[in-house]
PDB file of C-alpha atoms in Angstrom:
ATOM      1  CA  UNK A 566     -11.092 -48.325   1.255  1.00 42.00           C
ATOM      2  CA  UNK A 567     -12.658 -45.768   3.586  1.00 45.00           C
ATOM      3  CA  UNK A 568     -16.460 -45.392   3.431  1.00 47.00           C
ATOM      4  CA  UNK A 569     -17.906 -41.833   3.180  1.00 46.00           C
ATOM      5  CA  UNK A 570     -19.255 -40.485   6.426  1.00 49.00           C
ATOM      6  CA  UNK A 571     -23.002 -40.274   7.080  1.00 47.00           C
ATOM      7  CA  UNK A 572     -22.811 -36.547   7.720  1.00 53.00           C
ATOM      8  CA  UNK A 573     -21.214 -35.968   4.329  1.00 52.00           C
ATOM      9  CA  UNK A 574     -23.938 -37.969   2.544  1.00 56.00           C
ATOM     10  CA  UNK A 575     -26.661 -36.084   4.397  1.00 58.00           C
ATOM     11  CA  UNK A 576     -25.031 -32.800   3.469  1.00 60.00           C
ATOM     12  CA  UNK A 577     -24.943 -33.793  -0.196  1.00 62.00           C
ATOM     13  CA  UNK A 578     -28.614 -34.820  -0.118  1.00 63.00           C
ATOM     14  CA  UNK A 579     -29.581 -31.511   1.474  1.00 65.00           C
ATOM     15  CA  UNK A 580     -27.578 -29.706  -1.193  1.00 61.00           C
ATOM     16  CA  UNK A 581     -29.341 -31.538  -4.020  1.00 66.00           C
ATOM     17  CA  UNK A 582     -32.763 -30.926  -2.436  1.00 67.00           C
ATOM     18  CA  UNK A 583     -32.004 -27.228  -1.995  1.00 63.00           C
ATOM     19  CA  UNK A 584     -30.815 -27.012  -5.602  1.00 63.00           C
ATOM     20  CA  UNK A 585     -34.038 -28.646  -6.844  1.00 63.00           C
ATOM     21  CA  UNK A 586     -36.151 -26.265  -4.755  1.00 63.00           C
ATOM     22  CA  UNK A 587     -34.177 -23.290  -6.062  1.00 64.00           C
ATOM     23  CA  UNK A 588     -34.620 -24.387  -9.683  1.00 60.00           C
ATOM     24  CA  UNK A 589     -38.348 -25.040  -9.098  1.00 65.00           C
ATOM     25  CA  UNK A 590     -38.800 -21.631  -7.495  1.00 65.00           C
ATOM     26  CA  UNK A 591     -36.969 -19.989 -10.387  1.00 61.00           C
ATOM     27  CA  UNK A 592     -39.181 -21.775 -12.937  1.00 63.00           C
ATOM     28  CA  UNK A 593     -42.313 -20.822 -10.991  1.00 69.00           C
ATOM     29  CA  UNK A 594     -41.186 -17.195 -10.785  1.00 63.00           C
ATOM     30  CA  UNK A 595     -40.441 -17.169 -14.515  1.00 66.00           C
ATOM     31  CA  UNK A 596     -43.861 -18.648 -15.286  1.00 68.00           C
ATOM     32  CA  UNK A 597     -45.581 -16.128 -12.997  1.00 72.00           C
ATOM     33  CA  UNK A 598     -43.671 -13.257 -14.581  1.00 68.00           C
ATOM     34  CA  UNK A 599     -44.628 -14.465 -18.059  1.00 70.00           C
ATOM     35  CA  UNK A 600     -48.289 -14.678 -17.014  1.00 74.00           C
ATOM     36  CA  UNK A 601     -48.108 -11.172 -15.549  1.00 74.00           C
ATOM     37  CA  UNK A 602     -46.546  -9.770 -18.730  1.00 71.00           C
ATOM     38  CA  UNK A 603     -49.218 -11.473 -20.833  1.00 73.00           C
ATOM     39  CA  UNK A 604     -51.977 -10.075 -18.617  1.00 75.00           C
ATOM     40  CA  UNK A 605     -50.504  -6.569 -18.891  1.00 73.00           C
ATOM     41  CA  UNK A 606     -50.260  -6.919 -22.664  1.00 73.00           C
ATOM     42  CA  UNK A 607     -53.906  -8.015 -22.833  1.00 73.00           C
ATOM     43  CA  UNK A 608     -54.939  -5.061 -20.676  1.00 74.00           C
ATOM     44  CA  UNK A 609     -53.016  -2.634 -22.885  1.00 70.00           C
ATOM     45  CA  UNK A 610     -54.601  -4.202 -25.949  1.00 67.00           C
ATOM     46  CA  UNK A 611     -58.079  -3.855 -24.464  1.00 70.00           C
ATOM     47  CA  UNK A 612     -57.411  -0.223 -23.563  1.00 67.00           C
ATOM     48  CA  UNK A 613     -56.201   0.509 -27.096  1.00 64.00           C
ATOM     49  CA  UNK A 614     -59.214  -1.242 -28.598  1.00 62.00           C
ATOM     50  CA  UNK A 615     -61.534   0.693 -26.301  1.00 60.00           C
ATOM     51  CA  UNK A 616     -59.842   3.951 -27.279  1.00 57.00           C
ATOM     52  CA  UNK A 617     -60.093   3.100 -30.965  1.00 56.00           C
ATOM     53  CA  UNK A 618     -63.765   2.190 -30.554  1.00 53.00           C
ATOM     54  CA  UNK A 619     -64.426   5.480 -28.777  1.00 49.00           C
ATOM     55  CA  UNK A 620     -62.693   7.421 -31.531  1.00 53.00           C
ATOM     56  CA  UNK A 621     -64.583   5.526 -34.196  1.00 52.00           C
ATOM     57  CA  UNK A 622     -67.907   6.142 -32.468  1.00 62.00           C
ATOM     58  CA  UNK A 623     -67.281   9.902 -32.297  1.00 68.00           C
ATOM     59  CA  UNK A 624     -66.776  10.015 -28.525  1.00 71.00           C
ATOM     60  CA  UNK A 625     -64.020  11.836 -26.675  1.00 73.00           C
ATOM     61  CA  UNK A 626     -62.779   9.548 -23.895  1.00 74.00           C
ATOM     62  CA  UNK A 627     -61.718  11.294 -20.698  1.00 74.00           C
ATOM     63  CA  UNK A 628     -59.222   9.582 -18.441  1.00 79.00           C
ATOM     64  CA  UNK A 629     -57.956  10.617 -15.032  1.00 85.00           C
ATOM     65  CA  UNK A 630     -54.584  11.483 -16.523  1.00 82.00           C
ATOM     66  CA  UNK A 631     -56.202  13.929 -18.974  1.00 83.00           C
ATOM     67  CA  UNK A 632     -58.493  15.742 -16.509  1.00 85.00           C
ATOM     68  CA  UNK A 633     -55.808  18.311 -15.682  1.00 85.00           C
ATOM     69  CA  UNK A 634     -55.446  19.166 -19.368  1.00 84.00           C
ATOM     70  CA  UNK A 635     -59.168  19.958 -19.579  1.00 84.00           C
ATOM     71  CA  UNK A 636     -59.100  22.441 -16.667  1.00 86.00           C
ATOM     72  CA  UNK A 637     -58.586  26.185 -17.199  1.00 90.00           C
ATOM     73  CA  UNK A 638     -55.149  27.500 -16.416  1.00 90.00           C
ATOM     74  CA  UNK A 639     -55.027  28.573 -12.781  1.00 89.00           C
ATOM     75  CA  UNK A 640     -52.061  29.341 -10.534  1.00 91.00           C
ATOM     76  CA  UNK A 641     -53.139  29.790  -6.898  1.00 92.00           C
ATOM     77  CA  UNK A 642     -49.799  31.374  -6.032  1.00 92.00           C
ATOM     78  CA  UNK A 643     -50.594  34.306  -8.336  1.00 92.00           C
ATOM     79  CA  UNK A 644     -53.489  35.239  -6.037  1.00 92.00           C
ATOM     80  CA  UNK A 645     -51.648  34.859  -2.739  1.00 93.00           C
ATOM     81  CA  UNK A 646     -52.050  37.873  -0.445  1.00 94.00           C
ATOM     82  CA  UNK A 647     -50.071  38.266   2.745  1.00 93.00           C
ATOM     83  CA  UNK A 648     -51.352  41.683   3.779  1.00 93.00           C
ATOM     84  CA  UNK A 649     -55.099  42.022   3.184  1.00 91.00           C
ATOM     85  CA  UNK A 650     -54.908  45.789   3.602  1.00 93.00           C
ATOM     86  CA  UNK A 651     -52.058  46.169   1.160  1.00 93.00           C
ATOM     87  CA  UNK A 652     -52.642  43.877  -1.825  1.00 93.00           C
ATOM     88  CA  UNK A 653     -49.729  43.608  -4.240  1.00 93.00           C
ATOM     89  CA  UNK A 654     -50.055  45.178  -7.663  1.00 91.00           C
ATOM     90  CA  UNK A 655     -48.801  41.923  -9.176  1.00 92.00           C
ATOM     91  CA  UNK A 656     -52.212  40.323  -8.662  1.00 93.00           C
ATOM     92  CA  UNK A 657     -53.884  39.408 -11.982  1.00 94.00           C
ATOM     93  CA  UNK A 658     -56.361  42.150 -12.854  1.00 94.00           C
ATOM     94  CA  UNK A 659     -58.906  43.059 -15.540  1.00 94.00           C
ATOM     95  CA  UNK A 660     -60.659  46.319 -16.202  1.00 95.00           C
ATOM     96  CA  UNK A 661     -64.383  46.807 -15.696  1.00 96.00           C
ATOM     97  CA  UNK A 662     -65.016  46.731 -19.429  1.00 96.00           C
ATOM     98  CA  UNK A 663     -62.882  43.611 -19.832  1.00 96.00           C
ATOM     99  CA  UNK A 664     -64.776  41.978 -16.970  1.00 96.00           C
ATOM    100  CA  UNK A 665     -68.140  42.837 -18.531  1.00 96.00           C
ATOM    101  CA  UNK A 666     -66.988  41.635 -21.949  1.00 96.00           C
ATOM    102  CA  UNK A 667     -65.533  38.381 -20.602  1.00 96.00           C
ATOM    103  CA  UNK A 668     -68.596  37.813 -18.390  1.00 97.00           C
ATOM    104  CA  UNK A 669     -70.842  38.202 -21.397  1.00 97.00           C
ATOM    105  CA  UNK A 670     -68.709  35.718 -23.321  1.00 97.00           C
ATOM    106  CA  UNK A 671     -68.817  33.200 -20.466  1.00 96.00           C
ATOM    107  CA  UNK A 672     -72.557  33.688 -19.994  1.00 97.00           C
ATOM    108  CA  UNK A 673     -73.126  33.226 -23.723  1.00 97.00           C
ATOM    109  CA  UNK A 674     -70.892  30.155 -23.787  1.00 96.00           C
ATOM    110  CA  UNK A 675     -72.725  28.765 -20.741  1.00 97.00           C
ATOM    111  CA  UNK A 676     -76.055  29.263 -22.481  1.00 97.00           C
ATOM    112  CA  UNK A 677     -74.647  27.615 -25.619  1.00 97.00           C
ATOM    113  CA  UNK A 678     -73.410  24.612 -23.638  1.00 96.00           C
ATOM    114  CA  UNK A 679     -76.748  24.364 -21.837  1.00 97.00           C
ATOM    115  CA  UNK A 680     -78.575  24.457 -25.167  1.00 96.00           C
ATOM    116  CA  UNK A 681     -76.220  21.789 -26.473  1.00 95.00           C
ATOM    117  CA  UNK A 682     -77.045  19.727 -23.393  1.00 96.00           C
ATOM    118  CA  UNK A 683     -80.749  20.181 -24.099  1.00 96.00           C
ATOM    119  CA  UNK A 684     -80.094  19.031 -27.658  1.00 96.00           C
ATOM    120  CA  UNK A 685     -78.432  15.910 -26.258  1.00 94.00           C
ATOM    121  CA  UNK A 686     -81.396  15.430 -23.891  1.00 96.00           C
ATOM    122  CA  UNK A 687     -83.741  15.718 -26.852  1.00 96.00           C
ATOM    123  CA  UNK A 688     -81.601  13.326 -28.875  1.00 95.00           C
ATOM    124  CA  UNK A 689     -81.571  10.835 -25.993  1.00 96.00           C
ATOM    125  CA  UNK A 690     -85.361  10.955 -25.763  1.00 97.00           C
ATOM    126  CA  UNK A 691     -85.549  10.647 -29.546  1.00 96.00           C
ATOM    127  CA  UNK A 692     -83.379   7.537 -29.382  1.00 95.00           C
ATOM    128  CA  UNK A 693     -85.681   6.137 -26.681  1.00 96.00           C
ATOM    129  CA  UNK A 694     -88.724   6.817 -28.850  1.00 96.00           C
ATOM    130  CA  UNK A 695     -86.944   5.396 -31.899  1.00 95.00           C
ATOM    131  CA  UNK A 696     -86.219   2.257 -29.878  1.00 96.00           C
ATOM    132  CA  UNK A 697     -89.880   2.020 -28.873  1.00 96.00           C
ATOM    133  CA  UNK A 698     -90.851   2.596 -32.488  1.00 95.00           C
ATOM    134  CA  UNK A 699     -88.515  -0.201 -33.600  1.00 96.00           C
ATOM    135  CA  UNK A 700     -89.921  -2.552 -30.950  1.00 96.00           C
ATOM    136  CA  UNK A 701     -93.475  -1.621 -31.939  1.00 96.00           C
ATOM    137  CA  UNK A 702     -92.634  -2.133 -35.602  1.00 95.00           C
ATOM    138  CA  UNK A 703     -91.156  -5.525 -34.730  1.00 96.00           C
ATOM    139  CA  UNK A 704     -94.345  -6.416 -32.846  1.00 96.00           C
ATOM    140  CA  UNK A 705     -96.362  -5.314 -35.873  1.00 95.00           C
ATOM    141  CA  UNK A 706     -94.236  -7.465 -38.156  1.00 95.00           C
ATOM    142  CA  UNK A 707     -94.746 -10.429 -35.837  1.00 96.00           C
ATOM    143  CA  UNK A 708     -98.503  -9.793 -35.837  1.00 96.00           C
ATOM    144  CA  UNK A 709     -98.539  -9.474 -39.625  1.00 95.00           C
ATOM    145  CA  UNK A 710     -96.549 -12.703 -39.833  1.00 96.00           C
ATOM    146  CA  UNK A 711     -99.115 -14.401 -37.599  1.00 96.00           C
ATOM    147  CA  UNK A 712    -101.937 -13.117 -39.832  1.00 94.00           C
ATOM    148  CA  UNK A 713    -100.121 -14.370 -42.923  1.00 95.00           C
ATOM    149  CA  UNK A 714     -99.728 -17.773 -41.288  1.00 94.00           C
ATOM    150  CA  UNK A 715    -103.468 -17.808 -40.569  1.00 95.00           C
ATOM    151  CA  UNK A 716    -104.172 -16.796 -44.173  1.00 94.00           C
ATOM    152  CA  UNK A 717    -101.870 -19.587 -45.311  1.00 94.00           C
ATOM    153  CA  UNK A 718    -103.702 -22.063 -43.086  1.00 96.00           C
ATOM    154  CA  UNK A 719    -107.031 -20.818 -44.464  1.00 95.00           C
ATOM    155  CA  UNK A 720    -105.741 -21.185 -48.021  1.00 95.00           C
ATOM    156  CA  UNK A 721    -104.571 -24.711 -47.238  1.00 96.00           C
ATOM    157  CA  UNK A 722    -108.027 -25.432 -45.802  1.00 96.00           C
ATOM    158  CA  UNK A 723    -109.750 -24.097 -48.931  1.00 95.00           C
ATOM    159  CA  UNK A 724    -107.445 -26.162 -51.153  1.00 96.00           C
ATOM    160  CA  UNK A 725    -108.119 -29.276 -49.083  1.00 96.00           C
ATOM    161  CA  UNK A 726    -111.849 -28.527 -49.167  1.00 95.00           C
ATOM    162  CA  UNK A 727    -111.801 -28.229 -52.963  1.00 96.00           C
ATOM    163  CA  UNK A 728    -109.781 -31.439 -53.215  1.00 96.00           C
ATOM    164  CA  UNK A 729    -112.313 -33.221 -51.022  1.00 96.00           C
ATOM    165  CA  UNK A 730    -115.211 -31.862 -53.090  1.00 95.00           C
ATOM    166  CA  UNK A 731    -113.516 -33.006 -56.289  1.00 95.00           C
ATOM    167  CA  UNK A 732    -112.950 -36.423 -54.752  1.00 95.00           C
ATOM    168  CA  UNK A 733    -116.619 -36.533 -53.688  1.00 95.00           C
ATOM    169  CA  UNK A 734    -117.624 -35.706 -57.277  1.00 95.00           C
ATOM    170  CA  UNK A 735    -115.323 -38.429 -58.561  1.00 95.00           C
ATOM    171  CA  UNK A 736    -116.781 -40.803 -55.984  1.00 94.00           C
ATOM    172  CA  UNK A 737    -120.341 -39.940 -57.057  1.00 94.00           C
ATOM    173  CA  UNK A 738    -119.397 -40.428 -60.709  1.00 94.00           C
ATOM    174  CA  UNK A 739    -117.787 -43.766 -59.893  1.00 94.00           C
ATOM    175  CA  UNK A 740    -120.881 -44.834 -57.965  1.00 94.00           C
ATOM    176  CA  UNK A 741    -123.072 -43.787 -60.911  1.00 93.00           C
ATOM    177  CA  UNK A 742    -120.882 -45.761 -63.300  1.00 93.00           C
ATOM    178  CA  UNK A 743    -121.135 -48.764 -60.998  1.00 94.00           C
ATOM    179  CA  UNK A 744    -124.929 -48.436 -60.733  1.00 93.00           C
ATOM    180  CA  UNK A 745    -125.232 -48.005 -64.500  1.00 93.00           C
ATOM    181  CA  UNK A 746    -123.021 -51.013 -65.121  1.00 92.00           C
ATOM    182  CA  UNK A 747    -125.078 -53.045 -62.681  1.00 92.00           C
ATOM    183  CA  UNK A 748    -128.325 -51.958 -64.388  1.00 92.00           C
ATOM    184  CA  UNK A 749    -126.893 -52.735 -67.811  1.00 93.00           C
ATOM    185  CA  UNK A 750    -125.723 -56.114 -66.568  1.00 92.00           C
ATOM    186  CA  UNK A 751    -129.180 -56.865 -65.156  1.00 90.00           C
ATOM    187  CA  UNK A 752    -130.931 -55.822 -68.369  1.00 91.00           C
ATOM    188  CA  UNK A 753    -128.438 -57.775 -70.430  1.00 90.00           C
ATOM    189  CA  UNK A 754    -129.067 -60.801 -68.251  1.00 90.00           C
ATOM    190  CA  UNK A 755    -132.826 -60.406 -68.789  1.00 90.00           C
ATOM    191  CA  UNK A 756    -132.323 -60.016 -72.529  1.00 90.00           C
ATOM    192  CA  UNK A 757    -130.144 -63.097 -72.663  1.00 90.00           C
ATOM    193  CA  UNK A 758    -132.682 -64.999 -70.579  1.00 90.00           C
ATOM    194  CA  UNK A 759    -135.438 -63.970 -72.985  1.00 90.00           C
ATOM    195  CA  UNK A 760    -133.344 -64.975 -75.958  1.00 90.00           C
ATOM    196  CA  UNK A 761    -132.623 -68.301 -74.291  1.00 90.00           C
ATOM    197  CA  UNK A 762    -136.299 -68.817 -73.587  1.00 89.00           C
ATOM    198  CA  UNK A 763    -137.135 -67.899 -77.175  1.00 90.00           C
ATOM    199  CA  UNK A 764    -134.506 -70.295 -78.433  1.00 90.00           C
ATOM    200  CA  UNK A 765    -135.842 -73.044 -76.216  1.00 91.00           C
ATOM    201  CA  UNK A 766    -139.406 -72.331 -77.356  1.00 89.00           C
ATOM    202  CA  UNK A 767    -138.267 -72.329 -80.979  1.00 89.00           C
ATOM    203  CA  UNK A 768    -136.520 -75.627 -80.448  1.00 90.00           C
ATOM    204  CA  UNK A 769    -139.609 -77.146 -78.853  1.00 89.00           C
ATOM    205  CA  UNK A 770    -141.773 -75.779 -81.667  1.00 89.00           C
ATOM    206  CA  UNK A 771    -139.415 -77.177 -84.251  1.00 89.00           C
ATOM    207  CA  UNK A 772    -139.451 -80.504 -82.442  1.00 90.00           C
ATOM    208  CA  UNK A 773    -143.262 -80.547 -82.408  1.00 89.00           C
ATOM    209  CA  UNK A 774    -143.370 -79.585 -86.058  1.00 89.00           C
ATOM    210  CA  UNK A 775    -140.931 -82.362 -86.822  1.00 90.00           C
ATOM    211  CA  UNK A 776    -143.011 -84.845 -84.884  1.00 89.00           C
ATOM    212  CA  UNK A 777    -146.170 -83.656 -86.670  1.00 87.00           C
ATOM    213  CA  UNK A 778    -144.551 -83.950 -90.047  1.00 87.00           C
ATOM    214  CA  UNK A 779    -143.209 -87.370 -89.169  1.00 88.00           C
ATOM    215  CA  UNK A 780    -146.720 -88.464 -88.139  1.00 88.00           C
ATOM    216  CA  UNK A 781    -148.215 -87.103 -91.334  1.00 84.00           C
ATOM    217  CA  UNK A 782    -145.478 -88.825 -93.317  1.00 83.00           C
ATOM    218  CA  UNK A 783    -146.228 -92.114 -91.627  1.00 83.00           C
ATOM    219  CA  UNK A 784    -149.910 -91.728 -92.321  1.00 82.00           C
ATOM    220  CA  UNK A 785    -149.203 -90.877 -95.924  1.00 80.00           C
ATOM    221  CA  UNK A 786    -147.025 -93.939 -96.272  1.00 80.00           C
ATOM    222  CA  UNK A 787    -149.847 -96.064 -94.900  1.00 81.00           C
ATOM    223  CA  UNK A 788    -152.164 -94.675 -97.515  1.00 79.00           C
ATOM    224  CA  UNK A 789    -149.732 -95.548-100.222  1.00 77.00           C
ATOM    225  CA  UNK A 790    -149.197 -99.062 -99.017  1.00 74.00           C
ATOM    226  CA  UNK A 791    -151.606-101.474-100.896  1.00 68.00           C
ATOM    227  CA  UNK A 792    -153.962-103.353 -98.675  1.00 62.00           C
ATOM    228  CA  UNK A 793    -154.048-107.144 -99.053  1.00 57.00           C
TER     229      UNK A 793
END
């Protein structure tokens, strides 16, 4: 059986390698395209959200594509003059009265816009002052909070002081009770000692009386005994 040639095997390997590279490149291109589409979608979403936010906030967004729509209508070709000494009658024209009337309108509108701008300037400064007022109010609240904390600490101190004074009173009362009990115990001990001494003296007296009576009894018996 004939063996395949080396050149044929090499050609097949190159073909498989090229196929793998082609598939890898296709997958990479697909992944890149998907990432690009996703990025574009995110950008469109952000633009829409920004537009919605502007509309909600009362602003009129102005993009480059809409600048032309905001400009007055003007056709330069309508004012083209080839012969300066013989202007064409087709040039746009207004009468003197129309010019004066329109000029007055434009001047009035310009003054109105300028006044509106001054109103915005005033409003901007008012917002700045309102912001300063809010910050100052916040600082005042923080200061008031600090004062309240100090008042709370002072109240806690007064409460602790009263508690300590009450404990001192209780301690003094306890000491007085102890001193009184000690005094009572000492006096009781003295009283008991006196009673003991009295009892001992009474016992000795009774013993002496007994001895005296016994002596007298013996003497009396001797008197009664007949003498021989």
